Short mmCIF file of N, CA, C and O in Angstrom, two decimals:
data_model
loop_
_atom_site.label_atom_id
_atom_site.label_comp_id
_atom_site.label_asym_id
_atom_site.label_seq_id
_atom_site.Cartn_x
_atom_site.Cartn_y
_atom_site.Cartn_z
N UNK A 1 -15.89 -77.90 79.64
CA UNK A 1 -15.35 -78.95 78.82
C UNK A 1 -15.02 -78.36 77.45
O UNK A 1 -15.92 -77.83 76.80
N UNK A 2 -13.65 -78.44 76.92
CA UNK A 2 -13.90 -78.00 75.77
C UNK A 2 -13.98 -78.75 74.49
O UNK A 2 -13.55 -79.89 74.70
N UNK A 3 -14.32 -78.62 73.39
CA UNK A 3 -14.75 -79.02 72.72
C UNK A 3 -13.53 -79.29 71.25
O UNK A 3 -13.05 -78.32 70.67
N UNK A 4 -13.23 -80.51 70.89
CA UNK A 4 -11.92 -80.92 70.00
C UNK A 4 -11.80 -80.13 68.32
O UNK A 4 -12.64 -79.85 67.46
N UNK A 5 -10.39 -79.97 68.41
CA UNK A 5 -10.39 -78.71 66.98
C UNK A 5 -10.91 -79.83 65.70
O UNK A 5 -10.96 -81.04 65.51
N UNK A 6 -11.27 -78.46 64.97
CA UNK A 6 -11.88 -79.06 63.78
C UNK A 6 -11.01 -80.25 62.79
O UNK A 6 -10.02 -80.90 63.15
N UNK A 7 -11.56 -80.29 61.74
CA UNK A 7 -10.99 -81.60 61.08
C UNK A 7 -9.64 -80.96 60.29
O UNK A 7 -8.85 -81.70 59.71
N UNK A 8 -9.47 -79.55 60.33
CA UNK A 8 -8.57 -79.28 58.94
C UNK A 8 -7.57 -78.68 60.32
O UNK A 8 -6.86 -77.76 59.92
N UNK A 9 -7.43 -78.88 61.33
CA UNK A 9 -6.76 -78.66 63.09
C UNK A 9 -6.80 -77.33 63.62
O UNK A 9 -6.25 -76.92 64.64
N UNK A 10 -7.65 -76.57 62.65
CA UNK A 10 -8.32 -75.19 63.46
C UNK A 10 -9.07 -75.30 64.68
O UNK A 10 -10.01 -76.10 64.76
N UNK A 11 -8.66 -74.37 65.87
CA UNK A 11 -9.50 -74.36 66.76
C UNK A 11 -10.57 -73.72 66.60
O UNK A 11 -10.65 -72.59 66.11
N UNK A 12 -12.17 -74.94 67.33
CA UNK A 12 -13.48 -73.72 67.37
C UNK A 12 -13.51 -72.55 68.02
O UNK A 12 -12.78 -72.28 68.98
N UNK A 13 -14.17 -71.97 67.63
CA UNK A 13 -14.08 -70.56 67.88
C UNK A 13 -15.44 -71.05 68.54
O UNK A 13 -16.16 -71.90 68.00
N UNK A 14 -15.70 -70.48 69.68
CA UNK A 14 -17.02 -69.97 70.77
C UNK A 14 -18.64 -69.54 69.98
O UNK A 14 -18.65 -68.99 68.88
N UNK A 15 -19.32 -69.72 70.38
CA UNK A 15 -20.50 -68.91 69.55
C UNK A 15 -20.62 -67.93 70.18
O UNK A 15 -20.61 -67.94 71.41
N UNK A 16 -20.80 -66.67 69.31
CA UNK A 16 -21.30 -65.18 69.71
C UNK A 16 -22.52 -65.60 69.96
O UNK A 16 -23.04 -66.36 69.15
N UNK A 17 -23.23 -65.18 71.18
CA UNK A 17 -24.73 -64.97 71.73
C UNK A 17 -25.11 -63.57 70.43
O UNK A 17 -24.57 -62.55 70.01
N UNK A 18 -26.09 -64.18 70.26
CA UNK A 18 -26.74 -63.25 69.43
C UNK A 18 -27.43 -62.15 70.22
O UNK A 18 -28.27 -62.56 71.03
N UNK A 19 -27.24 -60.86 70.15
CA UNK A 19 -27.88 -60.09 70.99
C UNK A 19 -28.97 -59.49 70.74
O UNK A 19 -29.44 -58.84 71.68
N UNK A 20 -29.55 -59.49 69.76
CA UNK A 20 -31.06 -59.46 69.22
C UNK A 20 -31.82 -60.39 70.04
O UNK A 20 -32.78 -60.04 70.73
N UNK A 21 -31.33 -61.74 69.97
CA UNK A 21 -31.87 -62.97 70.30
C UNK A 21 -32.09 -63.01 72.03
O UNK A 21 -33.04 -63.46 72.66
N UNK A 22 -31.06 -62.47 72.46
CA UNK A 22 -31.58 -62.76 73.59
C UNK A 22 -32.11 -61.69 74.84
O UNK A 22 -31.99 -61.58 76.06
N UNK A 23 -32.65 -61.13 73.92
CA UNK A 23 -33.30 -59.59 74.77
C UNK A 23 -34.92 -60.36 74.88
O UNK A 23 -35.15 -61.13 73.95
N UNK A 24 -35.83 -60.24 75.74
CA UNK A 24 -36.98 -60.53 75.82
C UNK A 24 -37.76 -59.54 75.48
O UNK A 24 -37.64 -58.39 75.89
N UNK A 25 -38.22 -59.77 75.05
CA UNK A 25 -39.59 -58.88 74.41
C UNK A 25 -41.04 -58.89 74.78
O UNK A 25 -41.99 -59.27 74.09
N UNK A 26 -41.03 -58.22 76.49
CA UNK A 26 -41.74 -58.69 77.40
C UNK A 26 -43.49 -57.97 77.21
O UNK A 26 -44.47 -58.43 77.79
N UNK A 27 -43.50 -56.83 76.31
CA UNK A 27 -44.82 -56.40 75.68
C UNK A 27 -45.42 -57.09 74.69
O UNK A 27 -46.62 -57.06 74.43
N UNK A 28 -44.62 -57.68 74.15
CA UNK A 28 -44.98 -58.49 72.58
C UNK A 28 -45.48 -59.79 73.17
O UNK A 28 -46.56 -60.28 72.85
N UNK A 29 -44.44 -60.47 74.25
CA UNK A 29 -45.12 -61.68 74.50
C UNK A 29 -46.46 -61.68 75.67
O UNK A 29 -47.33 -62.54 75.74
N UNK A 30 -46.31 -60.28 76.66
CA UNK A 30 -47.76 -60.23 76.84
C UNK A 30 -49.12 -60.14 76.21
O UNK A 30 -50.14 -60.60 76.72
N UNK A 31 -49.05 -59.59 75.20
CA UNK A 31 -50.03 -59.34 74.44
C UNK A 31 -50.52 -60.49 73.58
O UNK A 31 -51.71 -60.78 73.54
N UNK A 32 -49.52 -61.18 72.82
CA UNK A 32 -50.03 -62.57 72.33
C UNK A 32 -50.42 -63.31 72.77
O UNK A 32 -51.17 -64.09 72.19
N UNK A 33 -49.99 -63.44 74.53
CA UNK A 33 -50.67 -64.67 75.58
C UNK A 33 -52.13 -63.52 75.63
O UNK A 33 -53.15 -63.89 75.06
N UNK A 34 -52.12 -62.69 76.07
CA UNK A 34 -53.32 -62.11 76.13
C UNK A 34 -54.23 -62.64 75.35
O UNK A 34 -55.07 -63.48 75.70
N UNK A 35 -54.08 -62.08 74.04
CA UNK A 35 -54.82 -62.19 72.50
C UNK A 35 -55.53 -63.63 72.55
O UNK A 35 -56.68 -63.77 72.15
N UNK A 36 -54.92 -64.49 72.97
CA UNK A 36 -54.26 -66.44 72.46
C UNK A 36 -54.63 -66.93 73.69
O UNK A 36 -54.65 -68.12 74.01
N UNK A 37 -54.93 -65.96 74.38
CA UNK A 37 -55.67 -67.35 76.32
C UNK A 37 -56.90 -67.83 75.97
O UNK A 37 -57.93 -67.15 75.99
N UNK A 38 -56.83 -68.70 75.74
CA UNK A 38 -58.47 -69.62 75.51
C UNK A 38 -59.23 -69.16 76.74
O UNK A 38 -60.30 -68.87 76.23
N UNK A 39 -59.34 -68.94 77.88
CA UNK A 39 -60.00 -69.14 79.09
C UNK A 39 -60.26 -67.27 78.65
O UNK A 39 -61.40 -66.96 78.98
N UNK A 40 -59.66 -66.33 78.18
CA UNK A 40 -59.87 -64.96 77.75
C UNK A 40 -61.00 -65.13 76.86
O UNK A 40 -61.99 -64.42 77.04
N UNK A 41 -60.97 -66.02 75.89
CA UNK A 41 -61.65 -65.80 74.84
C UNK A 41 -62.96 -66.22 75.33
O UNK A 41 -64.01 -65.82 74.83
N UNK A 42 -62.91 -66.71 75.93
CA UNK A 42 -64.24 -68.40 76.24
C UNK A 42 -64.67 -66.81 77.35
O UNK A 42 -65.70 -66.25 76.98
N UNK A 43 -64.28 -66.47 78.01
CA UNK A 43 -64.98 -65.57 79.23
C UNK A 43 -65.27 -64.49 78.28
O UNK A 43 -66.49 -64.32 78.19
N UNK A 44 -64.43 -63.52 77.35
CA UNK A 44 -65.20 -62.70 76.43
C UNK A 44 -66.53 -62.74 75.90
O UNK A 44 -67.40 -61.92 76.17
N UNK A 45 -66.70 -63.99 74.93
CA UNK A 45 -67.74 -64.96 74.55
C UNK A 45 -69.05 -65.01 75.32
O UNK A 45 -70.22 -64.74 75.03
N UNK A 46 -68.39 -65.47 76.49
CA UNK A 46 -69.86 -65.36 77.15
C UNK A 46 -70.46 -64.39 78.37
O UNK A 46 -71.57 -64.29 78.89
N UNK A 47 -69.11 -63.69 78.57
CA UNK A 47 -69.51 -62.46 79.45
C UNK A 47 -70.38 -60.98 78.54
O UNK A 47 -71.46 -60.42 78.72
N UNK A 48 -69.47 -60.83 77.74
CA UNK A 48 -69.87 -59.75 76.75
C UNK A 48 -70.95 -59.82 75.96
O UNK A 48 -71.32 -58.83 75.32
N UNK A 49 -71.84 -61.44 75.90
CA UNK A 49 -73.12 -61.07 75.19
C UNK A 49 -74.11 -60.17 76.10
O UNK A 49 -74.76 -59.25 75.60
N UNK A 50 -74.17 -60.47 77.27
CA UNK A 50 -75.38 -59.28 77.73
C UNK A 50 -75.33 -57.89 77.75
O UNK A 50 -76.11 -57.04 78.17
N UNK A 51 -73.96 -57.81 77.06
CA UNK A 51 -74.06 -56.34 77.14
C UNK A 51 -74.43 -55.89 75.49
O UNK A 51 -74.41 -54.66 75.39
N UNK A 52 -74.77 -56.65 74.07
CA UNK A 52 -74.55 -56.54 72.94
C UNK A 52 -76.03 -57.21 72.90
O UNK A 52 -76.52 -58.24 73.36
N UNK A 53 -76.63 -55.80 71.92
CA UNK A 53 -77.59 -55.90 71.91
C UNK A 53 -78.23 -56.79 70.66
O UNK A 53 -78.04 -56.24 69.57
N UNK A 54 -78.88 -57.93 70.59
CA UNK A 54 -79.19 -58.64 69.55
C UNK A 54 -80.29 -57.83 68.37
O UNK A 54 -80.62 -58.38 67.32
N UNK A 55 -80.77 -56.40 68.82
CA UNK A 55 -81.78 -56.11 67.89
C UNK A 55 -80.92 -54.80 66.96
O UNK A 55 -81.38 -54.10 66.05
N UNK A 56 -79.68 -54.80 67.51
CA UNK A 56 -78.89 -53.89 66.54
C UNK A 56 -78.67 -54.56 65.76
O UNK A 56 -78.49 -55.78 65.81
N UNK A 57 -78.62 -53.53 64.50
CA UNK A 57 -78.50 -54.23 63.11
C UNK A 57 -77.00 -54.55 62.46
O UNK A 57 -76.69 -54.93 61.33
N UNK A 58 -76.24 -54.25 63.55
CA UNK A 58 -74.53 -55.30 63.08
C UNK A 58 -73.89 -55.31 64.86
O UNK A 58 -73.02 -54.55 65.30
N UNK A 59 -74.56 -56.31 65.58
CA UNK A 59 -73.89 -56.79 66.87
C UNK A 59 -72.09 -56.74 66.72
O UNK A 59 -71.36 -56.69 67.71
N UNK A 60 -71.65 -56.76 65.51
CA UNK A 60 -70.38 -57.55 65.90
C UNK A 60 -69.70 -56.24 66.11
O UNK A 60 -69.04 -56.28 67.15
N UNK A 61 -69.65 -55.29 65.62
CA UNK A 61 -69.48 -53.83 66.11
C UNK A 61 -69.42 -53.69 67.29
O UNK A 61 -68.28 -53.49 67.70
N UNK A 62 -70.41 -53.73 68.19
CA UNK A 62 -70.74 -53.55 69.62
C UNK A 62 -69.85 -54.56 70.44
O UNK A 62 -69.35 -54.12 71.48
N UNK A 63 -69.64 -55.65 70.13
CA UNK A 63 -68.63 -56.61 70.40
C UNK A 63 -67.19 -56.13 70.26
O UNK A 63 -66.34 -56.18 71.15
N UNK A 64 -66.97 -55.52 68.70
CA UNK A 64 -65.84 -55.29 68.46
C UNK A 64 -64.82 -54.29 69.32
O UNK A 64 -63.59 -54.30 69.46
N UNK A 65 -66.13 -53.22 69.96
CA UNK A 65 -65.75 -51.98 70.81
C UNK A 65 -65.49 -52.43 72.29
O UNK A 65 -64.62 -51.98 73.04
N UNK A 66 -66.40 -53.39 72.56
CA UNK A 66 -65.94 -54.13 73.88
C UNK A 66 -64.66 -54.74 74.23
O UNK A 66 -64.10 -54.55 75.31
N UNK A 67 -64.13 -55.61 73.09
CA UNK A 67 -63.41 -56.56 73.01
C UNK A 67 -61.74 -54.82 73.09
O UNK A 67 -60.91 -54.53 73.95
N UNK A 68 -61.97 -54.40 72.09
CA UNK A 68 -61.19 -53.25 71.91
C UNK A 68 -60.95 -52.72 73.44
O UNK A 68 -60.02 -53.10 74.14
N UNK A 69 -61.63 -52.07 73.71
CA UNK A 69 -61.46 -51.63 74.99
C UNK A 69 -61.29 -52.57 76.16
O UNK A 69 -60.88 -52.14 77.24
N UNK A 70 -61.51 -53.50 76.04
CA UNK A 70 -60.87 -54.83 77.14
C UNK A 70 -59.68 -54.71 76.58
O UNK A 70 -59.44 -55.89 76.84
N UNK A 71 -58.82 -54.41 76.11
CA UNK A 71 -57.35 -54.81 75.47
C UNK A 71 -56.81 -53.65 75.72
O UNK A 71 -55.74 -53.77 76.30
N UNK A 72 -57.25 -52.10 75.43
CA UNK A 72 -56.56 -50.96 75.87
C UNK A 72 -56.21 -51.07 77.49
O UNK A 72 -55.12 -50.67 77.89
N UNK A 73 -57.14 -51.61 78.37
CA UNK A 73 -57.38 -52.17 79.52
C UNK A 73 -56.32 -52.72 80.34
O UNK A 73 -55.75 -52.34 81.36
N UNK A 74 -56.21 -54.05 79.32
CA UNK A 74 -55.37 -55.17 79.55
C UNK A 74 -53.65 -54.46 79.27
O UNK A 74 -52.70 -54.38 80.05
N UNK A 75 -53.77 -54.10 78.06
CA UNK A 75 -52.40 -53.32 77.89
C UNK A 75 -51.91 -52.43 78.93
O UNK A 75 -50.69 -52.54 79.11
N UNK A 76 -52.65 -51.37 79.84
CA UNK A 76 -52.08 -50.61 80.51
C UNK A 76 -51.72 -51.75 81.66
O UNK A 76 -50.65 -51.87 82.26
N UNK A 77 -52.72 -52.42 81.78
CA UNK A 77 -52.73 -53.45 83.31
C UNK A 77 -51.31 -54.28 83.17
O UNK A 77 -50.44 -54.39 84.04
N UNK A 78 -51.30 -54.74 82.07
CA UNK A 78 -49.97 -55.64 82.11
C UNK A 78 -48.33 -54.56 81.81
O UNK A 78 -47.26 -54.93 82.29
N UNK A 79 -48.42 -53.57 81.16
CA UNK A 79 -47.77 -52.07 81.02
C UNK A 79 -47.17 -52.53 82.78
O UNK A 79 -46.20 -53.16 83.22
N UNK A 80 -48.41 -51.77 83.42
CA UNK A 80 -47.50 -51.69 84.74
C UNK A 80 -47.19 -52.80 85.54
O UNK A 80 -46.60 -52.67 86.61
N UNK A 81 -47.64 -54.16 84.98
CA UNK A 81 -47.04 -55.01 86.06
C UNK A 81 -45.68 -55.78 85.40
O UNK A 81 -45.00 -56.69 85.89
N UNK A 82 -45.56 -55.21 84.32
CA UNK A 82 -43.84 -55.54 83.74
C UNK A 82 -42.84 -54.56 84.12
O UNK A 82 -41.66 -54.91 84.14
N UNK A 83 -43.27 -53.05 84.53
CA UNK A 83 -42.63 -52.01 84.56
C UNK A 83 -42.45 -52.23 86.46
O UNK A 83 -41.33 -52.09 86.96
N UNK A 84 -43.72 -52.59 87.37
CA UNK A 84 -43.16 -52.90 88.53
C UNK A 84 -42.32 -54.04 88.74
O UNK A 84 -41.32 -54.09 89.46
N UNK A 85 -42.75 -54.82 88.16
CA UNK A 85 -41.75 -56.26 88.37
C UNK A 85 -40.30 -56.18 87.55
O UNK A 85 -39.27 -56.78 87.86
N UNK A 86 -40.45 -55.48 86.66
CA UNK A 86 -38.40 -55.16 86.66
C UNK A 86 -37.91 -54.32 87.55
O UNK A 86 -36.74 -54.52 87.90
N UNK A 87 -38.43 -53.54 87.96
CA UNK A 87 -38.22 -52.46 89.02
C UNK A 87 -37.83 -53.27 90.41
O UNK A 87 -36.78 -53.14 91.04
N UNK A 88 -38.94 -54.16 90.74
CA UNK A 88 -38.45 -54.91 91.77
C UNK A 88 -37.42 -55.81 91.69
O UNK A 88 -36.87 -56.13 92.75
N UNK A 89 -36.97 -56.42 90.41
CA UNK A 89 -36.90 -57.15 90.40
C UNK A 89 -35.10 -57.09 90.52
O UNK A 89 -34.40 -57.94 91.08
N UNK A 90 -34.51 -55.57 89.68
CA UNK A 90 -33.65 -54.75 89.73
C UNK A 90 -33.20 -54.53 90.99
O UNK A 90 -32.01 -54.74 91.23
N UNK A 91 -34.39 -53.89 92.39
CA UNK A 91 -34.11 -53.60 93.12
C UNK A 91 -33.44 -55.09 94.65
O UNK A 91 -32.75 -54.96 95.67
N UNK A 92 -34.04 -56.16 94.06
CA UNK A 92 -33.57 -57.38 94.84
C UNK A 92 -32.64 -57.93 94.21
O UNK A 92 -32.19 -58.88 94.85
N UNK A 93 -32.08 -57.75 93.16
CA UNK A 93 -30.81 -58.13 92.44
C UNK A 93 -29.66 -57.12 93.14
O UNK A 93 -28.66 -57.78 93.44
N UNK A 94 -29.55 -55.95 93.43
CA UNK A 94 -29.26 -55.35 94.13
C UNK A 94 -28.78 -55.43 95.39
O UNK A 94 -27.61 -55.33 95.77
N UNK A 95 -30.06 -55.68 96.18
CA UNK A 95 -30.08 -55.34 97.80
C UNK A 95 -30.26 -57.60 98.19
O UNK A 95 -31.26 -58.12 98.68
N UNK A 96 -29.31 -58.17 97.88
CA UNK A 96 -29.43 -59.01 98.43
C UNK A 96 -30.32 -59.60 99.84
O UNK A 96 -31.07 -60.55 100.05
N UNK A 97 -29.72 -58.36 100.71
CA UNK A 97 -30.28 -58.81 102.34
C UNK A 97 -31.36 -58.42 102.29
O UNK A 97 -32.01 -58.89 103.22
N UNK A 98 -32.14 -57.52 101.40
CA UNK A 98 -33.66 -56.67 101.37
C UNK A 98 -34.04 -58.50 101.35
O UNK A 98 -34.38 -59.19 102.31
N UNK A 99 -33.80 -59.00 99.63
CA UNK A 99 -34.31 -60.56 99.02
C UNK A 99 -34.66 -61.13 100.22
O UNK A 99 -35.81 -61.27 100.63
N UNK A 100 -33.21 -61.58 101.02
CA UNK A 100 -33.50 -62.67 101.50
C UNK A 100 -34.34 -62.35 103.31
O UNK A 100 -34.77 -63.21 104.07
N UNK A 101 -34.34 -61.39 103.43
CA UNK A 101 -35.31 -60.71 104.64
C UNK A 101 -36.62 -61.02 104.22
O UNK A 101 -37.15 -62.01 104.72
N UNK A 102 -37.44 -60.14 103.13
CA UNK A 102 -38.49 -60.31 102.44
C UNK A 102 -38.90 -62.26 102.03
O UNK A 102 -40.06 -62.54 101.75
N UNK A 103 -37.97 -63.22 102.05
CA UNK A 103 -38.45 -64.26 101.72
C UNK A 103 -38.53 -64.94 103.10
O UNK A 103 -39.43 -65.76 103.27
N UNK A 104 -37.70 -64.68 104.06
CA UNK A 104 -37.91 -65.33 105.23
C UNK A 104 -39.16 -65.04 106.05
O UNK A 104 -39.61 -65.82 106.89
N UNK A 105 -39.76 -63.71 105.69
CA UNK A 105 -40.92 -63.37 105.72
C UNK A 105 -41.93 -63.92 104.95
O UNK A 105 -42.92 -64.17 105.63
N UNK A 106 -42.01 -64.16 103.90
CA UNK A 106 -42.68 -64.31 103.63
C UNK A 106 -43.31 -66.30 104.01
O UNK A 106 -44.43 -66.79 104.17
N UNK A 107 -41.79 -66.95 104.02
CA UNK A 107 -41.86 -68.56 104.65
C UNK A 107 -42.38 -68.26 106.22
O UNK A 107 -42.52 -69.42 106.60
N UNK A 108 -42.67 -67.62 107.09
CA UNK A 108 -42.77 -66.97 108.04
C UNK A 108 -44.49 -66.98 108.18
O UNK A 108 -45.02 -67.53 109.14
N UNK A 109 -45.24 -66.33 107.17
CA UNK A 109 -46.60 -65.83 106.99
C UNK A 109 -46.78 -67.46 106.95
O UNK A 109 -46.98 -68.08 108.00
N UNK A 110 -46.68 -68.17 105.59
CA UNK A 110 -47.24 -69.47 104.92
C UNK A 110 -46.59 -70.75 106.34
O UNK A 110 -47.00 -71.91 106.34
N UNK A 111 -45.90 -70.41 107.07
CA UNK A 111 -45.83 -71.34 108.41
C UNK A 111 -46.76 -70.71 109.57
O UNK A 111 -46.64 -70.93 110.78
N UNK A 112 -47.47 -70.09 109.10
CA UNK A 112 -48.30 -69.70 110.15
C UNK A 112 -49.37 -69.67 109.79
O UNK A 112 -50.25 -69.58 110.65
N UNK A 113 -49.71 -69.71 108.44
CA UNK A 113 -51.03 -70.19 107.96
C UNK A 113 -51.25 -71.69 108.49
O UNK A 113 -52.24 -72.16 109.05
N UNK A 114 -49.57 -72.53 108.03
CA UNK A 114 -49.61 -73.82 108.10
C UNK A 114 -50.27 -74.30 109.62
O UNK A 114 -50.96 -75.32 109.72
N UNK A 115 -49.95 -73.40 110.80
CA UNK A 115 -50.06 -73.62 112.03
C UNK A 115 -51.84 -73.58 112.26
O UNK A 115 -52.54 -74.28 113.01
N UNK A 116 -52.15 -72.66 111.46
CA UNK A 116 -53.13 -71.92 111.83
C UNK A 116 -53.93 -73.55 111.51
O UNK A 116 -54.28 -74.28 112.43
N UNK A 117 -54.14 -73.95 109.88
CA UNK A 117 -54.73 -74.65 109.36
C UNK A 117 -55.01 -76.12 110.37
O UNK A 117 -56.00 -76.79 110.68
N UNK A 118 -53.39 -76.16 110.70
CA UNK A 118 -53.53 -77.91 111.52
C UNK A 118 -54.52 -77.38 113.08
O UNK A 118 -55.66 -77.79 113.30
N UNK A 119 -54.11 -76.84 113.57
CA UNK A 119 -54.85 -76.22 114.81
C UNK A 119 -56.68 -76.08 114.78
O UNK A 119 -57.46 -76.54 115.61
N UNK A 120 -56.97 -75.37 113.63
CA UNK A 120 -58.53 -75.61 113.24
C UNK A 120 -58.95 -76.70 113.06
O UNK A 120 -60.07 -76.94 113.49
N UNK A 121 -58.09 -77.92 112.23
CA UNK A 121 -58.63 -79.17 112.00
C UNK A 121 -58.52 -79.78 112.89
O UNK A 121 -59.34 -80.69 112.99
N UNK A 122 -57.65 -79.67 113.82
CA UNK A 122 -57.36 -80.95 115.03
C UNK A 122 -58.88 -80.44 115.95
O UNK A 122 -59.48 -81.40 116.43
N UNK A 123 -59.42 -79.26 116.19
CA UNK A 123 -59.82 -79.20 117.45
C UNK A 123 -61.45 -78.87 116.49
O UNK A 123 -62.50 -78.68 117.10
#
């Protein structure tokens, strides 16, 4: 649909996509959901006290090294599952018939769970 010329009878001109803007910035936004998951923090919290010893004389240290190294952790872990999942993700953008083979398979497995499930309950 296009859109009616301006008031002085110039035609609009299109918006340039900003190309800064629309690149994802798929390390930056892992890491902040990381940092920022309540259910991360809340399991940090209460997993990591038994390992932090209350008769050291600055606990939050011992915490701090934990928490640290859970994140070098987390960084490599999520590192490679952005680096496999463009890879795949490249490679089924690609190979169309790979996609749609691999999904009929996979509706294939979850109808045979489905089978499996009604079959146990009926009998």
């Amino acid at each position: 649909m296009a859109r009616p010329p301006r008031r002085d009878g110039r035609p609009r001109r299109p918006a340039e996509p900003d190309p800064a803007g629309d690149r994802e910035r798929p390390f930056r936004r892992a890491l902040i959901v990381s940092l920022l998951n309540p259910k991360a923090i809340l399991f940090l919290l209460s997993f990591f006290v038994q390992f932090v010893s209350p008769s050291y004389h600055d606990p939050a240290v011992s915490f701090a090294i934990l928490g640290v190294t859970l994140q070098c952790y987390s960084v490599l872990y999520l590192t490679t599952l952005i680096l496999a999942g463009t890879y795949l993700a490249n490679t089924f953008r690609r190979r169309r018939r790979l996609a749609a083979g691999l999904s009929a398979g996979v509706a294939a497995v979850f109808i045979g769970f489905a089978a499996t499930l009604a079959t146990a309950s009926a009998g």
